[in-house]
PDB file of C-alpha atoms in Angstrom:
ATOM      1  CA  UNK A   1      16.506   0.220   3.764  1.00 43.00           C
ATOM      2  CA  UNK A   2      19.654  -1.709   4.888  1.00 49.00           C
ATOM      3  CA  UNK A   3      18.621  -2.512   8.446  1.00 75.00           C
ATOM      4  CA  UNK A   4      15.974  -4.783   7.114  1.00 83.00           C
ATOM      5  CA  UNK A   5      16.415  -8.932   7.244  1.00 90.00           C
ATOM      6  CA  UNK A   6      15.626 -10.546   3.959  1.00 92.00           C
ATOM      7  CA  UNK A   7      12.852 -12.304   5.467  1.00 94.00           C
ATOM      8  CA  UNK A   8      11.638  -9.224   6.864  1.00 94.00           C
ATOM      9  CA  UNK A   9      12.078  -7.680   2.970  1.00 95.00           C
ATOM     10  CA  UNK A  10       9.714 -10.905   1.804  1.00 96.00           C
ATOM     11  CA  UNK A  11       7.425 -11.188   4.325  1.00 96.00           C
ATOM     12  CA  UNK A  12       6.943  -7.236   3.224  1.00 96.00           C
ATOM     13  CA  UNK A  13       7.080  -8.042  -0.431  1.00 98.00           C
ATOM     14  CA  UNK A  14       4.308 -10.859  -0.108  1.00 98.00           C
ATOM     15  CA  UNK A  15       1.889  -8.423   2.070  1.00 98.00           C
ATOM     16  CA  UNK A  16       2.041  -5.587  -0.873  1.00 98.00           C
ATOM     17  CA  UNK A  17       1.653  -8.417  -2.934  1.00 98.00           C
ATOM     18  CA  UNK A  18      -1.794  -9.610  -1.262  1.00 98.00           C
ATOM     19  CA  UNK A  19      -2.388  -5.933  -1.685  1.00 97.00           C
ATOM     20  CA  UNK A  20      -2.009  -5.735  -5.066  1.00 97.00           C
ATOM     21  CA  UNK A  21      -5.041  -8.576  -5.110  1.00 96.00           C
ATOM     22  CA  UNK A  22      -7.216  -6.314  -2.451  1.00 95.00           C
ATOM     23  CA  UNK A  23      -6.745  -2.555  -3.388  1.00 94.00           C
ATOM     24  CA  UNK A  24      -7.823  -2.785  -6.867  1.00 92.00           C
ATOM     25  CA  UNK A  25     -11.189  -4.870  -5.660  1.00 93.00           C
ATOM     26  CA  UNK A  26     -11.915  -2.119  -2.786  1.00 92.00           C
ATOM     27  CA  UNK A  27     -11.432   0.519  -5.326  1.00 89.00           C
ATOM     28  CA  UNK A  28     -13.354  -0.466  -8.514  1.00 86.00           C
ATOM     29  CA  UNK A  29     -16.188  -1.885  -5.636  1.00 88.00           C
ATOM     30  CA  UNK A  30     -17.119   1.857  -5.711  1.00 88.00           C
ATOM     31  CA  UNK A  31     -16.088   2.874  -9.065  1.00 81.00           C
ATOM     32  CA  UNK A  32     -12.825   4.066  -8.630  1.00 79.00           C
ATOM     33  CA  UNK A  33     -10.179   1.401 -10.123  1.00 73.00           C
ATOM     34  CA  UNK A  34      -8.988   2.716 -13.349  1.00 77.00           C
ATOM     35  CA  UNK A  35      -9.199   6.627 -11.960  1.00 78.00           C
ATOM     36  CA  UNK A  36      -6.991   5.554  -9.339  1.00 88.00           C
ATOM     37  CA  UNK A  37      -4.871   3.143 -10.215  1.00 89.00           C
ATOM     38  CA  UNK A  38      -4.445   1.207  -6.712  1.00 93.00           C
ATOM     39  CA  UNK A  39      -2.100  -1.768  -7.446  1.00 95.00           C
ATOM     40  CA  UNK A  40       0.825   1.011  -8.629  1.00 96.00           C
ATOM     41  CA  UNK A  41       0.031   1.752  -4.231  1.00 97.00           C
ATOM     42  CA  UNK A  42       1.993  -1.304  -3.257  1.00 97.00           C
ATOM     43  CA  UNK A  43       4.006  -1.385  -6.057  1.00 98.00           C
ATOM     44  CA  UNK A  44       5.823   1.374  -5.332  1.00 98.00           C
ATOM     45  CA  UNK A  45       5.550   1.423  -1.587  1.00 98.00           C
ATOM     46  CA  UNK A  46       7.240  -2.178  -1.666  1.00 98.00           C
ATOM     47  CA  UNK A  47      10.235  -0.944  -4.051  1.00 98.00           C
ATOM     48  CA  UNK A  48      10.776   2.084  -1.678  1.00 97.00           C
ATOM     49  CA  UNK A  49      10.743   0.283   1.807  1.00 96.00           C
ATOM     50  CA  UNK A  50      12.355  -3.081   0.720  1.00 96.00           C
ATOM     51  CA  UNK A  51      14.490  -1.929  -2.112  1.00 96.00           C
ATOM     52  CA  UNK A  52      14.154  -2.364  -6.061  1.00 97.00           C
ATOM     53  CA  UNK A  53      14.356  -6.747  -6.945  1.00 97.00           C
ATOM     54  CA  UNK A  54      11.528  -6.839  -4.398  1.00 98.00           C
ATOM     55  CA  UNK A  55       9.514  -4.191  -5.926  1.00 98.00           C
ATOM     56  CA  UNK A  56      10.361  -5.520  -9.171  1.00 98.00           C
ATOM     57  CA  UNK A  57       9.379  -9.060  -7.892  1.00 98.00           C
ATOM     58  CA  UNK A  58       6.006  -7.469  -6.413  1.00 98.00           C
ATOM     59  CA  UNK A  59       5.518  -5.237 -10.040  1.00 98.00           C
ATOM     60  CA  UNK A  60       5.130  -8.671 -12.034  1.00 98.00           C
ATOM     61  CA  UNK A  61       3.733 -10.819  -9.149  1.00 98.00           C
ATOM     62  CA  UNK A  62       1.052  -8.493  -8.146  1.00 97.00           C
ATOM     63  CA  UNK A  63      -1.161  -8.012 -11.165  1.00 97.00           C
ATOM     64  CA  UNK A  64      -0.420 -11.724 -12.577  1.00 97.00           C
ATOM     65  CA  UNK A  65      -1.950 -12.703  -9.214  1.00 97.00           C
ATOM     66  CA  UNK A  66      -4.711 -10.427  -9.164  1.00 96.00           C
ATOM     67  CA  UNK A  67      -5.561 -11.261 -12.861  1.00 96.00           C
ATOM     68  CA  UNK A  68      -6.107 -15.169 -12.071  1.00 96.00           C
ATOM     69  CA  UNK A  69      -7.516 -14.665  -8.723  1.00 95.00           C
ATOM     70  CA  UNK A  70      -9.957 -11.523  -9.331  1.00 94.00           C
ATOM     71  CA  UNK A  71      -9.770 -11.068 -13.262  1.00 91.00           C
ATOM     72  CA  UNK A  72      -8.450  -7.330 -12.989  1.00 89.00           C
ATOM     73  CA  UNK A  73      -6.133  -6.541 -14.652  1.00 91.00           C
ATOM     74  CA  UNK A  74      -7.695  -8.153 -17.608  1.00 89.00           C
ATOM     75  CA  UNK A  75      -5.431 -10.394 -19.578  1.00 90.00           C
ATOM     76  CA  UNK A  76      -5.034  -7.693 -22.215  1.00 87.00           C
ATOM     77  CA  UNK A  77      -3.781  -5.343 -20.340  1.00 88.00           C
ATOM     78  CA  UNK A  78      -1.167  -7.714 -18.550  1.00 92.00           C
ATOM     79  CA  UNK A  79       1.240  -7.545 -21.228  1.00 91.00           C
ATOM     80  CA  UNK A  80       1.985  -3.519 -20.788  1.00 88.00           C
ATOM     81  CA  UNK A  81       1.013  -3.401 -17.073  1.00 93.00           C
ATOM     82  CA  UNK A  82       3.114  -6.242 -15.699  1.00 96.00           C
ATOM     83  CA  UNK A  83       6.478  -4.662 -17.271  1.00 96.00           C
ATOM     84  CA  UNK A  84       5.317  -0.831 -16.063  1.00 96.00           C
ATOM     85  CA  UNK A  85       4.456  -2.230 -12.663  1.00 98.00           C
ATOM     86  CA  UNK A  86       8.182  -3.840 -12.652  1.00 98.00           C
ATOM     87  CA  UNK A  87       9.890  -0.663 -13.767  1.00 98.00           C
ATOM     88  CA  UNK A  88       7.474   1.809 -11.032  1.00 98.00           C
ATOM     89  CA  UNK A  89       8.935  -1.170  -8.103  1.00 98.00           C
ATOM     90  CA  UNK A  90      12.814  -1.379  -9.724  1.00 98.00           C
ATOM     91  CA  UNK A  91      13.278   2.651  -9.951  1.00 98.00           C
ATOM     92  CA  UNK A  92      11.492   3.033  -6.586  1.00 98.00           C
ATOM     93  CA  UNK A  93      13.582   0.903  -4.905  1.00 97.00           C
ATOM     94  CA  UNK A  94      17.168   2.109  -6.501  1.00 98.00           C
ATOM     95  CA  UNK A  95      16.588   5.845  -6.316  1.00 98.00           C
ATOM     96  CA  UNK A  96      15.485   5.285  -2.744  1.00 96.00           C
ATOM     97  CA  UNK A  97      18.705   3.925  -2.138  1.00 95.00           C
ATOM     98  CA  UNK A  98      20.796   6.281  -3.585  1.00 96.00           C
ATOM     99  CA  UNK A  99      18.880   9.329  -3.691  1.00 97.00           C
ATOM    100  CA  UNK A 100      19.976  11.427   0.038  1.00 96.00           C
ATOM    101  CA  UNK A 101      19.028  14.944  -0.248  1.00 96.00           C
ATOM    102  CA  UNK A 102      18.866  14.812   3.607  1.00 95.00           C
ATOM    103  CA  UNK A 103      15.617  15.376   3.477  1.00 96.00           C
ATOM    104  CA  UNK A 104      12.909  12.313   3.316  1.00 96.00           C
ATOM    105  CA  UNK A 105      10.284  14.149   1.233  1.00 97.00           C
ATOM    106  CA  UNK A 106      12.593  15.406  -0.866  1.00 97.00           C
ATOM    107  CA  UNK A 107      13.924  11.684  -1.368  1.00 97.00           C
ATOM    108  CA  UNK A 108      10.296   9.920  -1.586  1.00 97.00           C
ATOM    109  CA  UNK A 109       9.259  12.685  -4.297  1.00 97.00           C
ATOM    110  CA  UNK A 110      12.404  12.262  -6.524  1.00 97.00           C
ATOM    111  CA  UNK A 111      11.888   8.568  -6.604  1.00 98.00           C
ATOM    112  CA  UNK A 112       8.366   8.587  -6.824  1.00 97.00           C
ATOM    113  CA  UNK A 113       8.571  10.585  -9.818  1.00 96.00           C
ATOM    114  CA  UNK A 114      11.344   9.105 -11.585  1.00 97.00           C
ATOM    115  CA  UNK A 115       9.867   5.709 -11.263  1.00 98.00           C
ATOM    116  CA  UNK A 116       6.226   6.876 -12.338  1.00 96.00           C
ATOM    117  CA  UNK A 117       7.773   8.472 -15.395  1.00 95.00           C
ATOM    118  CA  UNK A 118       9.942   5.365 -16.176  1.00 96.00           C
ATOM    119  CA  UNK A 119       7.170   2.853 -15.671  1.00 95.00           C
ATOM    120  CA  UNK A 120       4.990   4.978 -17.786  1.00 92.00           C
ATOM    121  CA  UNK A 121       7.889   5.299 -20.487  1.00 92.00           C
ATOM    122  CA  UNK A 122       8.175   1.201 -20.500  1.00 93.00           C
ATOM    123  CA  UNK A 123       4.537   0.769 -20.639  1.00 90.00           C
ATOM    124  CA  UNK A 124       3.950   3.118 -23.528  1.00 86.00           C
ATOM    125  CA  UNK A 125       7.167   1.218 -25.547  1.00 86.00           C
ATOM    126  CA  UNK A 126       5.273  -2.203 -24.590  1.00 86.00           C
ATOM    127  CA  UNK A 127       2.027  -0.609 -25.717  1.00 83.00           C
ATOM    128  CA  UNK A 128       3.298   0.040 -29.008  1.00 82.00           C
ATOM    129  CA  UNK A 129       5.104  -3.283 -29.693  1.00 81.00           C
ATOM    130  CA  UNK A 130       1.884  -4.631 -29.095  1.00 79.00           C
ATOM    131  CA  UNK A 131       0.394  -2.438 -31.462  1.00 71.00           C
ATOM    132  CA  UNK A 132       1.272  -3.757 -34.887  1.00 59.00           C
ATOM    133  CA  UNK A 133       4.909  -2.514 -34.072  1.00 61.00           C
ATOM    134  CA  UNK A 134       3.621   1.134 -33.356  1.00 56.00           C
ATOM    135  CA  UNK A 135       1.128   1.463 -36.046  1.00 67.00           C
ATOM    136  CA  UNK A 136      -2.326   2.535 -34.664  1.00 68.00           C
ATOM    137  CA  UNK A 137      -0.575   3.838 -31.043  1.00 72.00           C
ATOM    138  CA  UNK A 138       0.561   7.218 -31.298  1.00 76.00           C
ATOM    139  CA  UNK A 139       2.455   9.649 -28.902  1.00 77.00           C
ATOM    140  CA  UNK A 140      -0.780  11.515 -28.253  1.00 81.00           C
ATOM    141  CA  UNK A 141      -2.415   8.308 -27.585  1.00 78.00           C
ATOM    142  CA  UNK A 142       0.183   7.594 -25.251  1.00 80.00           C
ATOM    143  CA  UNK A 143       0.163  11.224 -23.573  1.00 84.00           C
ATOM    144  CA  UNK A 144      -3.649  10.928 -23.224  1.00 81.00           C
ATOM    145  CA  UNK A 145      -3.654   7.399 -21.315  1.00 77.00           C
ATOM    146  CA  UNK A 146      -0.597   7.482 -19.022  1.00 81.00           C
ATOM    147  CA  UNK A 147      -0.772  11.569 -18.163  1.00 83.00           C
ATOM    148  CA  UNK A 148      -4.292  13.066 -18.956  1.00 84.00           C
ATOM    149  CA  UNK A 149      -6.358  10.261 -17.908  1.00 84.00           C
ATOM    150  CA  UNK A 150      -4.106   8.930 -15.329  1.00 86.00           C
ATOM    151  CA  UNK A 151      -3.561  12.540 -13.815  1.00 90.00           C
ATOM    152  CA  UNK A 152      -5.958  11.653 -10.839  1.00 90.00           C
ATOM    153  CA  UNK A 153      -3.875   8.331  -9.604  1.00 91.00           C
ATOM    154  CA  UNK A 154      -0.897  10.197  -9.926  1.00 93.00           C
ATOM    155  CA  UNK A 155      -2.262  12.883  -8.215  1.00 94.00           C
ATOM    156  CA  UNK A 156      -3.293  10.515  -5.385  1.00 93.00           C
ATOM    157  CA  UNK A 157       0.019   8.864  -5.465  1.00 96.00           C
ATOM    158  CA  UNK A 158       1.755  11.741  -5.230  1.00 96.00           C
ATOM    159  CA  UNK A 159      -0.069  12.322  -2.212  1.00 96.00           C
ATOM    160  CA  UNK A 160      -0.925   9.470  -0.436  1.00 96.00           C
ATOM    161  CA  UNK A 161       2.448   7.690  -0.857  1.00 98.00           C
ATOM    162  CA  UNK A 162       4.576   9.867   1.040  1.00 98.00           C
ATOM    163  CA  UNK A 163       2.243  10.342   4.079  1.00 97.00           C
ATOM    164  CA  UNK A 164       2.078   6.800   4.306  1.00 97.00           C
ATOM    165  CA  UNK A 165       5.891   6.043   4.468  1.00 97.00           C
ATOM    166  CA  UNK A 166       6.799   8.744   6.921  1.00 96.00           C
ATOM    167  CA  UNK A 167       3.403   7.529   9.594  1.00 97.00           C
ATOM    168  CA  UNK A 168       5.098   3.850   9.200  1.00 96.00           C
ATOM    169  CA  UNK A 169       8.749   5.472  10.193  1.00 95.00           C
ATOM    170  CA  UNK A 170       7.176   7.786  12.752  1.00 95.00           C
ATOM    171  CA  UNK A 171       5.277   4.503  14.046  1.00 95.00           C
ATOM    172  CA  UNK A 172       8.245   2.849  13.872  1.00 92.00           C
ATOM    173  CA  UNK A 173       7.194  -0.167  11.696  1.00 93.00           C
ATOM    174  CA  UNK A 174       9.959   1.310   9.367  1.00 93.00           C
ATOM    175  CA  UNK A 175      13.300   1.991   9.996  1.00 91.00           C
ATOM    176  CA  UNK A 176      13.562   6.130  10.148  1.00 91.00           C
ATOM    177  CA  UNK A 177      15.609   7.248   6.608  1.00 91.00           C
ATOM    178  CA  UNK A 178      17.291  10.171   8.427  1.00 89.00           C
TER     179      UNK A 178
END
């Protein structure tokens, strides 16, 4: 979004950023962190409203934060999540800015999806460099953790995303896309 300052961007960055420390704790308080997947929230809401570095910066921030403050994600999981996380906030915010089908659902969808599919794609190829160079981590394997598992998150994402970003614009706390 061009009308915004660059401190305005960071101050925005580091708030998604504190996020990424507080949604996972509310959400696995109850049970729900790894159906849900709450840090990919802020991830992607921060590349969408203050462009792709900053949701980049916030995709490898975020969980190394939240790893030495709360201990989720655990430091196994760091090394695939950090560089998903980076690609969900990098595609986010590019598509966002280039993507103008006149229509801001139509926008927020495209990009959401594109960068969910991306970060997913870069998080299974880190998964299996991890993995004795691919040995032992398999395409089902990957299907089964980042799609069947994950469907609910996305599902919530897919949702909750959007509604979000168009109640900031209508509130104006964002600038309106169209």
């Amino acid at each position: 979004m061009a009308k915004f300052s660059y401190v305005k961007r960071t101050s925005l960055t580091a708030m998604f950023i504190a996020f990424c420390v507080i949604l996972p704790m509310a959400f696995h308080a109850v049970g729900l962190g790894s159906t849900f997947a709450p840090m990919h929230i802020p991830v992607l809401m921060c590349g969408l409203i203050s462009g792709g570095a900053y949701g980049l910066i916030c995709g490898m921030v975020g969980p190394l934060l939240s790893s030495v403050i709360t201990g989720m994600p655990g430091a196994a999981m760091l090394p695939s999540m950090v560089p998903e996380l980076m690609a969900y906030g990098l595609v986010a915010g590019l598509l966002m800015k280039r993507v103008r089908t006149g229509k801001l659902y139509a926008d927020l969808y495209i990009s959401l999806g594109a960068a969910m599919l991306i970060g997913r794609v870069v998080a299974g190829i880190a998964k299996m460099l991890l993995f004795m160079g691919g040995e032992g981590y398999s395409l089902g394997l990957w299907i089964s953790a980042h799609f069947v598992t994950a469907a609910p998150g996305i599902i919530c994402h897919l949702v909750v995303i959007p509604i979000l970003i168009s109640t900031l614009m209508r509130a104006k706390l964002i600038p309106k896309r169209y």
